mmCIF file of N, CA, C and O in Angstrom:
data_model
loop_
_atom_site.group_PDB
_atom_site.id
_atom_site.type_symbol
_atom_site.label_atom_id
_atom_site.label_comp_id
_atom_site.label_asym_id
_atom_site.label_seq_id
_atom_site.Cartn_x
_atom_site.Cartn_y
_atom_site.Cartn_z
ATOM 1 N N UNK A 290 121.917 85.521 28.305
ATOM 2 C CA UNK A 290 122.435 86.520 27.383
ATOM 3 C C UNK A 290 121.341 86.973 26.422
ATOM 4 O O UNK A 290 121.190 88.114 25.985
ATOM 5 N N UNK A 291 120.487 85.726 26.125
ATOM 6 C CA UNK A 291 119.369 86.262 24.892
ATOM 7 C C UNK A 291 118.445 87.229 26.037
ATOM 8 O O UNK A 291 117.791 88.119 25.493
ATOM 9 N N UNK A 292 118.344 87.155 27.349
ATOM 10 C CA UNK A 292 117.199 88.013 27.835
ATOM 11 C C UNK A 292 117.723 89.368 27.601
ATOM 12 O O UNK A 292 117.032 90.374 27.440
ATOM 13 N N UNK A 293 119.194 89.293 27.595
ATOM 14 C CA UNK A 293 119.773 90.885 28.334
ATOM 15 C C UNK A 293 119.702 91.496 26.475
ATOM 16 O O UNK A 293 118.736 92.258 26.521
ATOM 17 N N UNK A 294 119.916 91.506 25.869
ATOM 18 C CA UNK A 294 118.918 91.750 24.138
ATOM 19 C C UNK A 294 117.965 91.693 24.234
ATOM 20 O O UNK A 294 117.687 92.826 23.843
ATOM 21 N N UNK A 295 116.900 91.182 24.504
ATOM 22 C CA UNK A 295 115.703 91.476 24.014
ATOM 23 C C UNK A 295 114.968 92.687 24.911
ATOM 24 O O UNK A 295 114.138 93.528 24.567
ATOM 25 N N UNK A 296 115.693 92.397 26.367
ATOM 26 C CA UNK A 296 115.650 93.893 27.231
ATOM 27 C C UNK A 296 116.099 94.839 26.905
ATOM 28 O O UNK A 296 115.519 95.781 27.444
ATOM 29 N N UNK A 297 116.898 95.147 26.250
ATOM 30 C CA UNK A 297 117.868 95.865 25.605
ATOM 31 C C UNK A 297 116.741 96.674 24.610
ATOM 32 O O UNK A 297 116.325 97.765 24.999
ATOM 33 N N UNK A 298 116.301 96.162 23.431
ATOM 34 C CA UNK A 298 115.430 96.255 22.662
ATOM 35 C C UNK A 298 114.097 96.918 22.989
ATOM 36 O O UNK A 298 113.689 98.044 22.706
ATOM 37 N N UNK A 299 113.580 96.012 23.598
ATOM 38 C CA UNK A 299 112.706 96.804 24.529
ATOM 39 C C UNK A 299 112.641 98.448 24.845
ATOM 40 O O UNK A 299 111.966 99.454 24.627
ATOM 41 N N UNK A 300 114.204 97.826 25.721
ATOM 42 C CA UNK A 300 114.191 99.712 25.950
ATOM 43 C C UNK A 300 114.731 100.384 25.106
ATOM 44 O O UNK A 300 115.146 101.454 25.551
ATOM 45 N N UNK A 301 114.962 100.162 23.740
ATOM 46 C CA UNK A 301 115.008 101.343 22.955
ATOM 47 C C UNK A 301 113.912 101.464 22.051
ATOM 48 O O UNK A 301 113.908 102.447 21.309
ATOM 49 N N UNK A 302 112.775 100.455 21.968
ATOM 50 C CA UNK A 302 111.756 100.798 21.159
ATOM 51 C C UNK A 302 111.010 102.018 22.259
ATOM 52 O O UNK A 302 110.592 103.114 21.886
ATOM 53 N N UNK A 303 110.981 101.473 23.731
ATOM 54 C CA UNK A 303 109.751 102.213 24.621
ATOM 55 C C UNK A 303 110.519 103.481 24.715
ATOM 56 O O UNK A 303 109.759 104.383 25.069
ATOM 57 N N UNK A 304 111.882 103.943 24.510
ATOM 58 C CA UNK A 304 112.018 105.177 24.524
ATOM 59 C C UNK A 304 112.561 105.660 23.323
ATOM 60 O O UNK A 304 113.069 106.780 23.378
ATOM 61 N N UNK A 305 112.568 104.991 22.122
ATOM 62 C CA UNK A 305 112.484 105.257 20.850
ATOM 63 C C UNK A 305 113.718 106.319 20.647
ATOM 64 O O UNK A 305 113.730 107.488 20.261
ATOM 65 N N UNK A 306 114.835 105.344 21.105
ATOM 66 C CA UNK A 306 116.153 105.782 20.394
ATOM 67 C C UNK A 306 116.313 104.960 19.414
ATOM 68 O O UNK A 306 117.315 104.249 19.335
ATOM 69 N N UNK A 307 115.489 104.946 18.664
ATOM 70 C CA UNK A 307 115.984 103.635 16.970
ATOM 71 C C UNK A 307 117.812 104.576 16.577
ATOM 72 O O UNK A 307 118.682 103.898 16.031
ATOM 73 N N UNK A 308 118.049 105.761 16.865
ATOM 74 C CA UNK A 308 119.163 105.641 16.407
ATOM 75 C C UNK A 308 120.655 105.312 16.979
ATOM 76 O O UNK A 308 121.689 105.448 16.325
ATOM 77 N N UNK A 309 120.583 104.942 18.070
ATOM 78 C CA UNK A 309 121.207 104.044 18.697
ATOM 79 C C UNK A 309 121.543 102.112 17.919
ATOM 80 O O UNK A 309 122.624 101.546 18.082
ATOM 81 N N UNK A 310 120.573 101.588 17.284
ATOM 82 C CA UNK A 310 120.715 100.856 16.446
ATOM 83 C C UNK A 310 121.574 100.429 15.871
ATOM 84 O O UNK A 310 121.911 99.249 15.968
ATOM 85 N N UNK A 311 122.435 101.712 14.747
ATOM 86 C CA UNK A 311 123.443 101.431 13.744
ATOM 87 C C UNK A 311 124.624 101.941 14.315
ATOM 88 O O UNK A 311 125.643 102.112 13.647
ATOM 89 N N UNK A 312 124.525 102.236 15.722
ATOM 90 C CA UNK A 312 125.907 102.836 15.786
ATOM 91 C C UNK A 312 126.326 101.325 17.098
ATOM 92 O O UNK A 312 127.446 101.035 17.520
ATOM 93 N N UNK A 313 125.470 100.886 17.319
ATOM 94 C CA UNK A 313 125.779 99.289 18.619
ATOM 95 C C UNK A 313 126.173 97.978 16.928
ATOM 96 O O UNK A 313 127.196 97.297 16.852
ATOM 97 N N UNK A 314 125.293 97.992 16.086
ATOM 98 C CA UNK A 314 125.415 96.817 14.647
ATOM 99 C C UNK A 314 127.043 97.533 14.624
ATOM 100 O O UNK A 314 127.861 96.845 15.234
ATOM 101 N N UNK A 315 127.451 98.480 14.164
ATOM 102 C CA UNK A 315 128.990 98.731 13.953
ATOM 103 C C UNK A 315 129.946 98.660 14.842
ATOM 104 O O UNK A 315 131.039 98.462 14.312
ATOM 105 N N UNK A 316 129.978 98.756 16.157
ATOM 106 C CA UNK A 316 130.302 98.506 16.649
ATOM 107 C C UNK A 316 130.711 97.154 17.070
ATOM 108 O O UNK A 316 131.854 96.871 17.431
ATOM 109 N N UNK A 317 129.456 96.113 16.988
ATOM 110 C CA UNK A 317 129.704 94.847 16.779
ATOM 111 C C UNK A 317 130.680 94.265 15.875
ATOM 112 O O UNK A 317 131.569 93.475 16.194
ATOM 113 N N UNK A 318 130.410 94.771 14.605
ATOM 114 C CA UNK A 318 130.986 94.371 13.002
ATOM 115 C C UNK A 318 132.831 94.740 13.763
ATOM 116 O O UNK A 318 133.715 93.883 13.754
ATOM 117 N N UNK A 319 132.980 95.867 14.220
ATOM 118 C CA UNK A 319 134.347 95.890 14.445
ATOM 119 C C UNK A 319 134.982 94.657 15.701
ATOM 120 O O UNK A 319 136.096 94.152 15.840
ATOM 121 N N UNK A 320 133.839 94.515 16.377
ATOM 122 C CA UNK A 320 134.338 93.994 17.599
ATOM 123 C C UNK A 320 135.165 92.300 17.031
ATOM 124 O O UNK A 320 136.132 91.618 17.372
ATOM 125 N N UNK A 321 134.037 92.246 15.974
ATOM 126 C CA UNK A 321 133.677 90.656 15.497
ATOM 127 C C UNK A 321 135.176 90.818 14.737
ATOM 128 O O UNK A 321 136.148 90.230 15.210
ATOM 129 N N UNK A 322 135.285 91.572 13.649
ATOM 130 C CA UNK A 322 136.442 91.497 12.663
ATOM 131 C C UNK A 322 137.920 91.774 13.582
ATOM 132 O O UNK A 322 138.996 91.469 13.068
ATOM 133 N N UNK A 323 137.881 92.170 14.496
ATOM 134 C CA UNK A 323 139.034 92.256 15.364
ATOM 135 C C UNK A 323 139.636 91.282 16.046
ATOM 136 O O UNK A 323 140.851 91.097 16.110
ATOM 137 N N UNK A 324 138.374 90.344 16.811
ATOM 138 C CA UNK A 324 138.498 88.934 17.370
ATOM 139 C C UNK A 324 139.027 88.247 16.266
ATOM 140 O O UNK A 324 140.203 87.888 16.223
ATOM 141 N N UNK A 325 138.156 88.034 15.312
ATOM 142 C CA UNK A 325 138.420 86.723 14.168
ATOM 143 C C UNK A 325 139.777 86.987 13.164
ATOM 144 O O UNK A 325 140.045 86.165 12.288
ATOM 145 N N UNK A 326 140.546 88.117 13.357
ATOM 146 C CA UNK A 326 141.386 88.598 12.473
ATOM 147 C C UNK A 326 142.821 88.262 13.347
ATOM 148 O O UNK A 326 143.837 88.179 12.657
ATOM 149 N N UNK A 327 142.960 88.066 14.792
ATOM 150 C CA UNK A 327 143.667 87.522 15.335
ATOM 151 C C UNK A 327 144.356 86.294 15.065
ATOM 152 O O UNK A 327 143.685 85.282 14.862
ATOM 153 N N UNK A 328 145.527 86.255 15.037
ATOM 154 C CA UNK A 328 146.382 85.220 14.718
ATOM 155 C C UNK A 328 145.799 84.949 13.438
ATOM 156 O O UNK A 328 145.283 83.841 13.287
ATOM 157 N N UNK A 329 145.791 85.940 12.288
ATOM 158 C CA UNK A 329 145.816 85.405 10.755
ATOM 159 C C UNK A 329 146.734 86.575 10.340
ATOM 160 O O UNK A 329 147.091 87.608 10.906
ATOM 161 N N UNK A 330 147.010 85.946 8.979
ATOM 162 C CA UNK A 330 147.681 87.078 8.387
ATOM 163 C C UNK A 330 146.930 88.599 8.053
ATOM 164 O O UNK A 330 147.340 89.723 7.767
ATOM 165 N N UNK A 331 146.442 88.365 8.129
ATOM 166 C CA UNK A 331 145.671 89.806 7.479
ATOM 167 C C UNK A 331 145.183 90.603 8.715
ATOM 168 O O UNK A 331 144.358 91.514 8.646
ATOM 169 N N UNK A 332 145.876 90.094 10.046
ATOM 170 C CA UNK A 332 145.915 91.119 11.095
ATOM 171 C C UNK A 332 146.464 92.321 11.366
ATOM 172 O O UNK A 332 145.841 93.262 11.858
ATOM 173 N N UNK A 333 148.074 92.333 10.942
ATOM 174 C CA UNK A 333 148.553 93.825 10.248
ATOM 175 C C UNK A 333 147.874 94.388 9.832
ATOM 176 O O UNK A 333 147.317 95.051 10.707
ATOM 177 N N UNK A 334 147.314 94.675 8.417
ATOM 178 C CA UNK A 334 146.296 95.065 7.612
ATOM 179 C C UNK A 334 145.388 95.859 8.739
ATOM 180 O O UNK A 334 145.292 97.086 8.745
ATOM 181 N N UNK A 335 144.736 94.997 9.691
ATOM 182 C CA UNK A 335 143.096 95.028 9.874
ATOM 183 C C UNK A 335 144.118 96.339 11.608
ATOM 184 O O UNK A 335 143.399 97.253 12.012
ATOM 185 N N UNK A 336 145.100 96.249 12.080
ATOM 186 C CA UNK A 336 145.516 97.351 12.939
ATOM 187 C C UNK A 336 145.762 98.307 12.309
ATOM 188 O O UNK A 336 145.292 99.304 12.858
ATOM 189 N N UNK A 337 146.471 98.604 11.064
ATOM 190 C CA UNK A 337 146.443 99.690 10.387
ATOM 191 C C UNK A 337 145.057 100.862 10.158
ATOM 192 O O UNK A 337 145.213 102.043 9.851
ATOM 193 N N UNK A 338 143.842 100.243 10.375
ATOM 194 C CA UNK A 338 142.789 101.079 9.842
ATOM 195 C C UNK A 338 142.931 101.833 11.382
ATOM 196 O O UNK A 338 142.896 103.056 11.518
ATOM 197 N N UNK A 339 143.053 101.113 12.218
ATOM 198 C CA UNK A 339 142.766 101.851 13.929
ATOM 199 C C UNK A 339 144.155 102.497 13.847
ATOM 200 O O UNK A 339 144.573 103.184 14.779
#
């Protein structure tokens, strides 16, 4: 998994989409707060924004 990132990386420095960057980090941030928000209370809440 760490190779398929750093390949990843790679190919966006050698074709220099740096702005691809902040839109994969947010994407993450949602992915992460969606998983971990499961089976807690504050899961209502966190479906309401979607």
């Amino acid at each position: 998994m760490l190779g398929f990132f750093k390949e990843f990386f790679l190919f966006l420095k050698e074709r220099k989409k740096y702005w691809l960057i902040p839109i994969i980090i947010v994407l993450a941030l949602f992915g992460a707060l969606i998983v971990l928000s499961q089976g807690s209370v504050v899961a209502p809440f966190i479906y309401t924004i979607f």
